[in-house]
CSV table of C-alpha atoms in Angstrom, one decimal:
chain,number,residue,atom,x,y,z
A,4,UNK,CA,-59.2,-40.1,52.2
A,5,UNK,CA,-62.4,-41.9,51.4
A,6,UNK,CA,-64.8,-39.4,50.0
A,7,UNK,CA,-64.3,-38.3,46.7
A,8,UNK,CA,-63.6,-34.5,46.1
A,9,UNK,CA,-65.4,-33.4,42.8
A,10,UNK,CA,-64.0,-29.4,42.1
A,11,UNK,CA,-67.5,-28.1,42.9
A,12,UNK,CA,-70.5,-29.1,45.4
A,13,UNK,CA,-73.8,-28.1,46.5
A,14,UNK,CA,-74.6,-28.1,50.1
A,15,UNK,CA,-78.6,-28.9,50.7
A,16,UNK,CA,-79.3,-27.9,54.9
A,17,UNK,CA,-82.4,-28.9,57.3
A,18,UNK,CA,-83.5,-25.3,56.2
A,19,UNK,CA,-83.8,-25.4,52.3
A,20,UNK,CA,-85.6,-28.7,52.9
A,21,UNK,CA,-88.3,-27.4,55.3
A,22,UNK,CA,-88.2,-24.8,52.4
A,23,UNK,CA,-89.0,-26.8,50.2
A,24,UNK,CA,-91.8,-28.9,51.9
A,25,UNK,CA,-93.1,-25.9,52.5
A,26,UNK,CA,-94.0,-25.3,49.0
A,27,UNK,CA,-95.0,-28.9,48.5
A,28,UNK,CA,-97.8,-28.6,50.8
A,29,UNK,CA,-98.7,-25.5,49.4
A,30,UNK,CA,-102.0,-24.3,46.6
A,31,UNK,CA,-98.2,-23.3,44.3
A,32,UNK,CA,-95.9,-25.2,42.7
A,33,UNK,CA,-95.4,-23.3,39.4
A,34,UNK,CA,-94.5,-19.9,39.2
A,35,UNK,CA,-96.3,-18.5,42.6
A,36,UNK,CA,-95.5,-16.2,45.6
A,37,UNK,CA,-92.5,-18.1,46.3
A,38,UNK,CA,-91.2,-16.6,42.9
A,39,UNK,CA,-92.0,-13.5,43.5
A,40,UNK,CA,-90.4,-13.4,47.2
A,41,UNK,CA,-87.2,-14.9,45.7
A,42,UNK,CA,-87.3,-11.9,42.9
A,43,UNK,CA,-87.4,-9.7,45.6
A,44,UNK,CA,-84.7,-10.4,47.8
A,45,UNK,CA,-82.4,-11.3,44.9
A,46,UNK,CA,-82.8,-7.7,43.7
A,47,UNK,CA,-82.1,-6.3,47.1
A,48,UNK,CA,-78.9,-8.7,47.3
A,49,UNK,CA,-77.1,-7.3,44.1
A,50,UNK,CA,-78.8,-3.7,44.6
A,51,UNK,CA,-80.5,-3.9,41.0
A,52,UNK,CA,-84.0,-2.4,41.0
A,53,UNK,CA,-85.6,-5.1,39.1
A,54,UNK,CA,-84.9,-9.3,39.3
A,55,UNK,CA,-86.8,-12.0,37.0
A,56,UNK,CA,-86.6,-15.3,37.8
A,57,UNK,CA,-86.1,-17.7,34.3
A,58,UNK,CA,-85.8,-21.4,34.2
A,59,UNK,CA,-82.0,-21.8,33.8
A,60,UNK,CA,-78.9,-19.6,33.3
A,61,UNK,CA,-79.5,-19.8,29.5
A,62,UNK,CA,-83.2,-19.1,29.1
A,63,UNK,CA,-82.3,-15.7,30.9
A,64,UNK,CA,-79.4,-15.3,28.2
A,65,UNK,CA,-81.6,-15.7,25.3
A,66,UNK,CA,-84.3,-13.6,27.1
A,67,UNK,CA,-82.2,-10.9,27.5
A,68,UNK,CA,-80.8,-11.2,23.3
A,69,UNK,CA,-84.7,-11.0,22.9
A,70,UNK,CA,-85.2,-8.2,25.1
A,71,UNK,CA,-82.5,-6.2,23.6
A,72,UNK,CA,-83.5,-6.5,20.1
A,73,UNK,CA,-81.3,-9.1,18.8
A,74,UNK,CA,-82.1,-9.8,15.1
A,75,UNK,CA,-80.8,-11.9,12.0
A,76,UNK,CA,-77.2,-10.8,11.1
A,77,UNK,CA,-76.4,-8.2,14.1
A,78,UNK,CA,-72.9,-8.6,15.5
A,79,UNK,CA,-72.4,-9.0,19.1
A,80,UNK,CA,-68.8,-9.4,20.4
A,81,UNK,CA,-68.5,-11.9,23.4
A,82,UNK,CA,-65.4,-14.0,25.2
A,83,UNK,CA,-64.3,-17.5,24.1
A,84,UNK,CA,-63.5,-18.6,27.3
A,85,UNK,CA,-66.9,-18.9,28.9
A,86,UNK,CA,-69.7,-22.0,28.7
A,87,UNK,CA,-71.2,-21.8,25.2
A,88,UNK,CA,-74.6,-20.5,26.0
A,89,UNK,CA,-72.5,-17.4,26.7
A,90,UNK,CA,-72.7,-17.1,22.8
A,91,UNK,CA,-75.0,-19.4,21.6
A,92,UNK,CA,-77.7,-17.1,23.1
A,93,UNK,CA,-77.4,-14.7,20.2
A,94,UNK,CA,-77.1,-17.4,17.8
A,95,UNK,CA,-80.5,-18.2,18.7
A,96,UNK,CA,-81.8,-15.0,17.7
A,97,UNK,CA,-79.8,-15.2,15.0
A,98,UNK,CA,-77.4,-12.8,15.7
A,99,UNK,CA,-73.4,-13.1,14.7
A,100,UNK,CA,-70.6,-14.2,17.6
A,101,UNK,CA,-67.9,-12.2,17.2
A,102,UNK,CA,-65.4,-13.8,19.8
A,103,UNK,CA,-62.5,-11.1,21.2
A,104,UNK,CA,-59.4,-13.0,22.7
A,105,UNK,CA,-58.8,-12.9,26.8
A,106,UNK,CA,-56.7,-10.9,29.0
A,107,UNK,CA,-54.0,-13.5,30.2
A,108,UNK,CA,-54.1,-12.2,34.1
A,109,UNK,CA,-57.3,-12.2,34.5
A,110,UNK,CA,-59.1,-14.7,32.2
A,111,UNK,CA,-61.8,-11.7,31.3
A,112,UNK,CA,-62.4,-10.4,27.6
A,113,UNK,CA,-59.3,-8.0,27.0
A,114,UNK,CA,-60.9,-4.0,27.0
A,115,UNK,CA,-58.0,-3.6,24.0
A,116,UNK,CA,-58.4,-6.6,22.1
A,117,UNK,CA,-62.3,-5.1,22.0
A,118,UNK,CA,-61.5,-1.6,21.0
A,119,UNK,CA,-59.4,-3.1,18.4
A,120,UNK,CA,-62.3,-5.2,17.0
A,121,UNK,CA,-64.9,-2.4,16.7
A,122,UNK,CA,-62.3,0.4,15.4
A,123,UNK,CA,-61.7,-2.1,13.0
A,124,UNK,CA,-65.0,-1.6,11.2
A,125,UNK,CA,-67.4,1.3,11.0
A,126,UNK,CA,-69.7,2.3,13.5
A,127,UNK,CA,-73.0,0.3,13.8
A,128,UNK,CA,-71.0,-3.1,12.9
A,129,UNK,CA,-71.5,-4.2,16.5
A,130,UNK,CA,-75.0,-3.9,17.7
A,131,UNK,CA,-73.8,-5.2,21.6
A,132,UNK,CA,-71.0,-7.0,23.9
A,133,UNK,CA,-71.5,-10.2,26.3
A,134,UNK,CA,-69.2,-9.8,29.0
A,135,UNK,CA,-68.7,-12.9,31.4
A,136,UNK,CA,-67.3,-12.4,34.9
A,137,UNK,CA,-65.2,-15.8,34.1
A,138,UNK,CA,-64.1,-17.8,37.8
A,139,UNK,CA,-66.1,-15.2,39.7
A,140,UNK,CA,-64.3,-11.6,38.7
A,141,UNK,CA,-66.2,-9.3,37.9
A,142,UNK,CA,-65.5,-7.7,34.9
A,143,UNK,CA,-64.7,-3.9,35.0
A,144,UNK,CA,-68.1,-2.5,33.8
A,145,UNK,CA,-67.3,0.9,34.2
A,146,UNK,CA,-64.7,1.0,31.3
A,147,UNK,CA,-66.6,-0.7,29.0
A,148,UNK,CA,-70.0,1.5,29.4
A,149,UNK,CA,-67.4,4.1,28.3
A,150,UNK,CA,-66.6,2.1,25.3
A,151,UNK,CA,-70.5,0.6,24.6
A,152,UNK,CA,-71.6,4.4,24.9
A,153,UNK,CA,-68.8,5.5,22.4
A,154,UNK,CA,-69.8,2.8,19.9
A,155,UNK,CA,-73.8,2.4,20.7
A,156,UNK,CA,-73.6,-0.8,22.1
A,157,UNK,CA,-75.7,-2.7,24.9
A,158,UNK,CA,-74.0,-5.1,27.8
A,159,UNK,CA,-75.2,-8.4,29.0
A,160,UNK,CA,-73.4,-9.0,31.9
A,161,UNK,CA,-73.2,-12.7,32.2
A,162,UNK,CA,-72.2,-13.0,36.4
A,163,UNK,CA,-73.3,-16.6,36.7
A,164,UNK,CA,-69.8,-17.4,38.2
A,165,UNK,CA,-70.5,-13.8,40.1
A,166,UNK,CA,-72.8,-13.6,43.2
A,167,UNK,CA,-71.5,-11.7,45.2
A,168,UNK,CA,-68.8,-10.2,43.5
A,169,UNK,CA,-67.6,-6.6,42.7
A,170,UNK,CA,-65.2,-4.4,40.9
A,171,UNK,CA,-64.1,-0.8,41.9
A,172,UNK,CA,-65.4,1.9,40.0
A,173,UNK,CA,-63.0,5.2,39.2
A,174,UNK,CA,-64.6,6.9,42.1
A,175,UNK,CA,-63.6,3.8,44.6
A,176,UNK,CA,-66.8,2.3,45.1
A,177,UNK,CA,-67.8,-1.0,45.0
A,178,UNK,CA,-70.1,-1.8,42.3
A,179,UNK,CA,-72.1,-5.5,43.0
A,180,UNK,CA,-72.6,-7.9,39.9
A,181,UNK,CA,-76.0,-7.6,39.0
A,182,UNK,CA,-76.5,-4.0,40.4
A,183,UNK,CA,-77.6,-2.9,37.0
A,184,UNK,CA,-75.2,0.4,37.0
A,185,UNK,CA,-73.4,-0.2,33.4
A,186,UNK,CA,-74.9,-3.2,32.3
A,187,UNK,CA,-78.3,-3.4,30.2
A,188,UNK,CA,-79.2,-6.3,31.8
A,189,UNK,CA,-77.2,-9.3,34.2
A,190,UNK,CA,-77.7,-13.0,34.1
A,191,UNK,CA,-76.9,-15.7,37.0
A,192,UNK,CA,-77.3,-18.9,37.0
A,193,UNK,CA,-78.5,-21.5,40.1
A,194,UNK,CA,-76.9,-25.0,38.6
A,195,UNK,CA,-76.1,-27.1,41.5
A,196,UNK,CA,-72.8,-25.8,41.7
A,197,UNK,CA,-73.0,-22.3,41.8
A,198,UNK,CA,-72.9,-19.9,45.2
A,199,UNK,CA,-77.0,-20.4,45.0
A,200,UNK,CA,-78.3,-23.5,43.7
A,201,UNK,CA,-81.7,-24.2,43.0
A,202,UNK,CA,-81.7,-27.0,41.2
A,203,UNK,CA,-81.9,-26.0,38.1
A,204,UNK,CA,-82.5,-21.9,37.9
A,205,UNK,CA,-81.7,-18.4,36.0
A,206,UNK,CA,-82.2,-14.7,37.2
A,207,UNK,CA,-81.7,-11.9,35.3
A,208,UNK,CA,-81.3,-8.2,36.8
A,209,UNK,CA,-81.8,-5.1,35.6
A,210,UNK,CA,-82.5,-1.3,36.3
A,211,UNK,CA,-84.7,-0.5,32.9
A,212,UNK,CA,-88.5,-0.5,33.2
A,213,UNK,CA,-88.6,-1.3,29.9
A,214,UNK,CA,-86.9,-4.4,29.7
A,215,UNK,CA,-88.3,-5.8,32.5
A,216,UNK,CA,-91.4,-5.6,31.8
A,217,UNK,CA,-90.6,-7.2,28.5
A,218,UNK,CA,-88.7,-10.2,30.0
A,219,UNK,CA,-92.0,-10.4,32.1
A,220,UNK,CA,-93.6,-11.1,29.4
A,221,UNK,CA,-91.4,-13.2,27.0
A,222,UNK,CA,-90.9,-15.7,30.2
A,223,UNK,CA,-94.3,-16.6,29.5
A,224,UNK,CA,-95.2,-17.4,26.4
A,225,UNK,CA,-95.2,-13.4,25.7
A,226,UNK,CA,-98.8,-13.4,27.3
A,227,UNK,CA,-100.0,-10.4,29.5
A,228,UNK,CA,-103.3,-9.5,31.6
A,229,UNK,CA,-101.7,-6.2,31.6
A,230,UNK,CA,-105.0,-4.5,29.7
A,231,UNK,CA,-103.0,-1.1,28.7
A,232,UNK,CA,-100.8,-3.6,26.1
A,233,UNK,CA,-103.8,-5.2,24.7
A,234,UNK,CA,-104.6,-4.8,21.5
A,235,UNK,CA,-108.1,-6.5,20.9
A,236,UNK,CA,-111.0,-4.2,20.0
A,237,UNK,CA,-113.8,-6.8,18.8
A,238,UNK,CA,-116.5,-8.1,20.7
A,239,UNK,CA,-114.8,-11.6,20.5
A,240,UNK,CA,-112.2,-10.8,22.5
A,241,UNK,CA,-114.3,-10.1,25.3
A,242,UNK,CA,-116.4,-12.8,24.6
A,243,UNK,CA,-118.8,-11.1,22.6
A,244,UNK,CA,-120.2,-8.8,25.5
A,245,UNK,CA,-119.1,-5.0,25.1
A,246,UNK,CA,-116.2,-4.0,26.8
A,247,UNK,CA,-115.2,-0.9,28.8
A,248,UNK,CA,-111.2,-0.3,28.2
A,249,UNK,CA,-109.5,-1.1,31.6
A,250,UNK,CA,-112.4,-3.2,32.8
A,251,UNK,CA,-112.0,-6.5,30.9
A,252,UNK,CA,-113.0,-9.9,32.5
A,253,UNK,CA,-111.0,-11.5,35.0
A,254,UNK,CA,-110.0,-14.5,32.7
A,255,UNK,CA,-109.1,-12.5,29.5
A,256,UNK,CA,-105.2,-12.5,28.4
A,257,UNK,CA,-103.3,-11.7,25.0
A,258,UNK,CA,-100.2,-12.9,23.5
A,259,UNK,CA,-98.7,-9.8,22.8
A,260,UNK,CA,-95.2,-10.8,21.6
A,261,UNK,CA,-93.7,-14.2,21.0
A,262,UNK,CA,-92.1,-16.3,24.0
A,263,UNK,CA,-91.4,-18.9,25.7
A,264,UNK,CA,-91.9,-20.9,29.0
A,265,UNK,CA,-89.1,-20.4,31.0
A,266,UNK,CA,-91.0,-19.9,33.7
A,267,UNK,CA,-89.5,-20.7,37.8
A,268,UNK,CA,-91.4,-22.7,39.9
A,269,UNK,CA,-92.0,-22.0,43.8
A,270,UNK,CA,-90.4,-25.1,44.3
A,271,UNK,CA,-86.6,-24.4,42.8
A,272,UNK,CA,-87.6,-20.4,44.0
A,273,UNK,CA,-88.3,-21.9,47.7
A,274,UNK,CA,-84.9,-23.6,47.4
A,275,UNK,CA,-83.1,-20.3,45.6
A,276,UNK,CA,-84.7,-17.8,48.8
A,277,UNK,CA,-83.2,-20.4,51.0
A,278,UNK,CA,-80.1,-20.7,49.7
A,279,UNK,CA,-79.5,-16.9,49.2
A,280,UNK,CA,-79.8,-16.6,53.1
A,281,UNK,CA,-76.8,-18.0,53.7
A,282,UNK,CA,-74.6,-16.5,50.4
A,283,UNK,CA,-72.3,-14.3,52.4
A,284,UNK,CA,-71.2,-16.9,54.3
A,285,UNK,CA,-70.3,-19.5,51.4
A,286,UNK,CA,-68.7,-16.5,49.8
A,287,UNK,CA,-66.4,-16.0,53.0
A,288,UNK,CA,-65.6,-19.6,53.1
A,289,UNK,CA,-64.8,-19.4,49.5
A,290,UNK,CA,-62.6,-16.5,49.8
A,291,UNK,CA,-61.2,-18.3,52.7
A,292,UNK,CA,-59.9,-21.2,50.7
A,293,UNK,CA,-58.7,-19.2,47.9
A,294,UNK,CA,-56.5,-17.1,50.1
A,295,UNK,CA,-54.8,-21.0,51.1
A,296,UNK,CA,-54.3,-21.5,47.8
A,297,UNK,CA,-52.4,-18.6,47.0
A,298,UNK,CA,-50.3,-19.2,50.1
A,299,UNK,CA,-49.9,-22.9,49.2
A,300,UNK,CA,-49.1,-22.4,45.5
A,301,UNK,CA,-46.8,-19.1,45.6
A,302,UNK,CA,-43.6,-19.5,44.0
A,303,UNK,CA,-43.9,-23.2,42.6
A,304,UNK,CA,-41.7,-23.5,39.9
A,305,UNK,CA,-44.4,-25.9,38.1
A,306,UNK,CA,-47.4,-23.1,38.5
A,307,UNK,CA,-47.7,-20.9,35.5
A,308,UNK,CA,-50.2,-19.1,36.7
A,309,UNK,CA,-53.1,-19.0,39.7
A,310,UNK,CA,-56.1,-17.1,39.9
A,311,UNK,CA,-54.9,-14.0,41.7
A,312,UNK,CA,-55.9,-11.5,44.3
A,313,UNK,CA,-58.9,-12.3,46.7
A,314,UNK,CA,-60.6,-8.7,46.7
A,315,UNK,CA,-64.2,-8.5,45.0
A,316,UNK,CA,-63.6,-11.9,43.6
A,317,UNK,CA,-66.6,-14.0,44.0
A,318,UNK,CA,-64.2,-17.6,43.2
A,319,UNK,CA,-66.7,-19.9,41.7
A,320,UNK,CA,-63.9,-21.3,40.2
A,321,UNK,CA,-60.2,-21.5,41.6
A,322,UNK,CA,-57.8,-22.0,38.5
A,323,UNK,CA,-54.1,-22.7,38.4
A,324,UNK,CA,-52.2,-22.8,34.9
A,325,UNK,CA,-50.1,-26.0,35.5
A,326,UNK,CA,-47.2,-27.7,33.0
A,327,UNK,CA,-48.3,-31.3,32.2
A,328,UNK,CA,-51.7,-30.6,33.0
A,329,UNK,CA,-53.2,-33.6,31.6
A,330,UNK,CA,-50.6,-36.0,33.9
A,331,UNK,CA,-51.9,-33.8,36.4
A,332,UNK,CA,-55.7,-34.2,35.7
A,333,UNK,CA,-55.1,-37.8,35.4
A,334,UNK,CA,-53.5,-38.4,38.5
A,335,UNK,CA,-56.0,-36.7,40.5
A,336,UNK,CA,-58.4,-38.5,39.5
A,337,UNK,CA,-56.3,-41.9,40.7
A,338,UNK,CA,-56.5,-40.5,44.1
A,339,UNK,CA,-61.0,-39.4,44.0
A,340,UNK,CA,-59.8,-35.8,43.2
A,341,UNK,CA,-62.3,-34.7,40.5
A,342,UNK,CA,-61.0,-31.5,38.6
A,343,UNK,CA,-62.6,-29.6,36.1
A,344,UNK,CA,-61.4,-27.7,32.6
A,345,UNK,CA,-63.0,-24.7,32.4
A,346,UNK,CA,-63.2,-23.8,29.5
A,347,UNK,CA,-62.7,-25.3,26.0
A,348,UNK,CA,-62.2,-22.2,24.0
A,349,UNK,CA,-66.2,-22.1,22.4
A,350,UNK,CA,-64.6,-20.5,19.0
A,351,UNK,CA,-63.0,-23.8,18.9
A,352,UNK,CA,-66.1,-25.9,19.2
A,353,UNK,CA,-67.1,-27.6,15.8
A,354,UNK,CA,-70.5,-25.6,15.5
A,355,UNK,CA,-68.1,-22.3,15.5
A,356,UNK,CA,-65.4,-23.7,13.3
A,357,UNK,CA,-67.9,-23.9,10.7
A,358,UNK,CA,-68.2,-20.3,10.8
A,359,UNK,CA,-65.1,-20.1,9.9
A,360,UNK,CA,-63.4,-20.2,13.3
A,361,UNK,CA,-60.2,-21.9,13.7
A,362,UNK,CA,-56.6,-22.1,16.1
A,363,UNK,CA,-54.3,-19.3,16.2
A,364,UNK,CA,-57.5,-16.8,15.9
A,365,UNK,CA,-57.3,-16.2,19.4
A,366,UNK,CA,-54.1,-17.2,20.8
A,367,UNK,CA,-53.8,-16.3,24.5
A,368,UNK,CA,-57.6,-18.3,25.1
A,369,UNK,CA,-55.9,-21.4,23.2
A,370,UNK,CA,-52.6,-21.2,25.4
A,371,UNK,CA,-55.0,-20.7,28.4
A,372,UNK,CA,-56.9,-23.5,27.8
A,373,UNK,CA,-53.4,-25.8,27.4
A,374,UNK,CA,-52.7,-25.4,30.7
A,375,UNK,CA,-56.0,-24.4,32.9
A,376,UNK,CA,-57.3,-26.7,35.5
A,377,UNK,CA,-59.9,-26.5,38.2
A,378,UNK,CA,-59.4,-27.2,41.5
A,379,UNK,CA,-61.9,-28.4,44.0
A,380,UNK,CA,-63.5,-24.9,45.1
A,381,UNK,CA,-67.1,-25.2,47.3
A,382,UNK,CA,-68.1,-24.2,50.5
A,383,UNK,CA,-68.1,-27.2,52.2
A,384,UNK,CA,-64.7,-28.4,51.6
A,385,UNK,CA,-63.1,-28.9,54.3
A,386,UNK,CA,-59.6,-27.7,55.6
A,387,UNK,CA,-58.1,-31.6,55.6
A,388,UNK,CA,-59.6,-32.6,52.0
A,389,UNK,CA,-58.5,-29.0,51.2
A,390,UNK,CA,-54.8,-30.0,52.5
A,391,UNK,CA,-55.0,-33.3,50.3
A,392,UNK,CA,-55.6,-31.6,47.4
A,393,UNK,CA,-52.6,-29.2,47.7
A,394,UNK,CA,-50.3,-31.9,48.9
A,395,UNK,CA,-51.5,-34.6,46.1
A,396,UNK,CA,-50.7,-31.4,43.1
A,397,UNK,CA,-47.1,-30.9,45.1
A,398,UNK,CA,-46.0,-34.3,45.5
A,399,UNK,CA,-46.9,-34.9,41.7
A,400,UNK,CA,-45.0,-32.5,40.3
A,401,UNK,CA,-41.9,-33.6,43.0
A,402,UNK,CA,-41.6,-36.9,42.1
């Protein structure tokens, strides 16, 4: 076994090159119909009536903190187990991370340790909830709309492990990350290796007007050439010539709110379209490979825990909770086998601590995090290397 196996991998094909040419030799490279074509098919793939396409995974995060009204002090109540801009996104807006502690079978925010946390304090203590479908499970959104509408609270469903995924609601349908049904708004990210990679690339779905039309505008510097938002009356503003509302010149625009550039350009959305053609199929193969892990896995004595059943799970990430993981981790590294911890619990990271965080608050992430490990999970891993990983993890552990 020569090549090494890293626990994630993006695959780039003749197509998403030609793709991508195709831009190159276009009149667009920023932001352009490419964009727009992406935002469209993205929206019909998660059945969400509106998509935005943002610079990264976390410039759609702290879009969508913006978009919901985040402001100085508000307390928002997110996982620990979960890549930091998960929270830091509402630290940015200078909101409060309230971290609630993890459901031990599942590795999503517990629904109880949640309800404790906001019956705890009066109403209007929590202004909203960040709820990550961790590994690619998809949270249950249904029960927790319940629980936001009880308590007033928005959802920012965080699915950038999730494309592709779903949960089933009380009624027994299938409900899509992304689909925009009980969460405010839904956030993916296209790192290189994630089910759609563009590079470097966000989206953010949603079924509110509103919202979207706001994230329209804070992606770009919060300028719009819509003219029913301006605000203007002088002459200036029109360049001194008199100006009929509606029929402003062609080149005239207005900062209407504050933003940012977190703009896409039609080169990572050429590569994102491309990609998304071909999803299903990476998500079957991904599905695939997780089932012969379960199989392979079931029963060992030095497994403490794996990531569980294949239906609606989108398996970014394929976990097992191991005894000696570190001996483990080290020793597949000796043999080109690159896993992954995911995740070091964020209330434990020292920008949190200083806020007062510390270990024992939540104790099922920190014993999660003892013992988690990710295993090589991607689309193009082969059966063989596939084999090689399973047998390298056995024959550790029996020796």
């Amino acid at each position: 076994m020569v090549r090494a196996i890293p626990y994630g991998r993006q695959d780039i094909t003749d197509q998403d090159i030609a793709a991508v040419n195709e831009v190159l030799k276009s009149d667009y490279l920023t932001q352009g119909p490419a964009v727009d074509n992406f935002e469209a098919a993205f929206a019909e793939y998660t059945g969400a009536r509106y998509a935005v396409a943002v610079s990264n995974g976390t410039a759609a995060l702290h879009l969508c903190a913006m978009a919901l009204k985040v402001v100085p002090g508000q307390k928002v109540i997110t996982t620990p187990i979960t890549f930091s801009a998960s929270a830091n996104a509402i630290e940015y807006c200078q909101g409060e991370v309230v971290f609630a502690d993890i459901d031990p079978q599942t590795y999503l925010i517990d629904l109880q340790a949640v309800k404790a946390l906001l019956a705890s304090e009066p109403k209007g203590t929590y202004h909203g909830l960040v709820l990550v479908d961790m590994t690619g499970r998809a949270v249950n959104l249904e029960a927790f709309r319940q629980l936001a509408n009880e308590y007033g609270l928005w959802i920012i469903e965080d699915a950038c492990h999730a494309p592709g995924g779903f949960f089933e609601n009380s009624q027994g349908e299938k409900e899509l990350c992304g689909n925009g049904r009980y969460a405010d708004v839904a956030i993916f990210s296209f790192h290189p290796v994630k089910h759609i990679a563009s590079g470097e690339g966000g989206m953010i779905t949603t079924n509110d007007e509103e919202i979207y039309e706001k994230l329209i505008r804070l992606r770009t510097h919060g300028i719009t050439r819509d003219s029913s938002l301006f605000r203007n009356t002088s002459e200036f503003a029109s360049g001194g010539q008199e100006v009929v509302r509606g029929n402003w010149p062609d080149w005239y625009m207005e900062m209407v709110d504050l933003g940012y550039n977190y703009r896409l350009s039609d080169i990572h959305a050429a590569l994102g379209l491309s990609q998304l053609q071909r999803a299903d199929d990476g998500l079957s193969r991904r599905r695939y490979l997780a089932t012969r892990y379960n199989e392979a896995f079931a029963g060992k004595s030095y497994v403490k825990r794996q990531s569980g059943k294949i239906e609606g799970h989108a398996y970014h990430l394929y976990i097992l909770e191991l005894e000696d993981r570190i001996g483990l981790y080290n020793h597949l590294r000796s043999l080109k086998i690159y896993a992954q911890i995911h995740y070091i619990p964020v209330h434990l990271m020292p920008y949190y601590r200083q806020k007062g965080w510390s270990e024992g608050d939540l104790p099922i992430a920190e014993d999660y995090y003892r013992h988690c490990l990710s295993i090589p999970m991607y689309p193009t891993l082969k059966d063989e290397e596939q084999d090689f990983v399973i047998r390298s993890i056995d024959e550790y552990y029996s020796d």
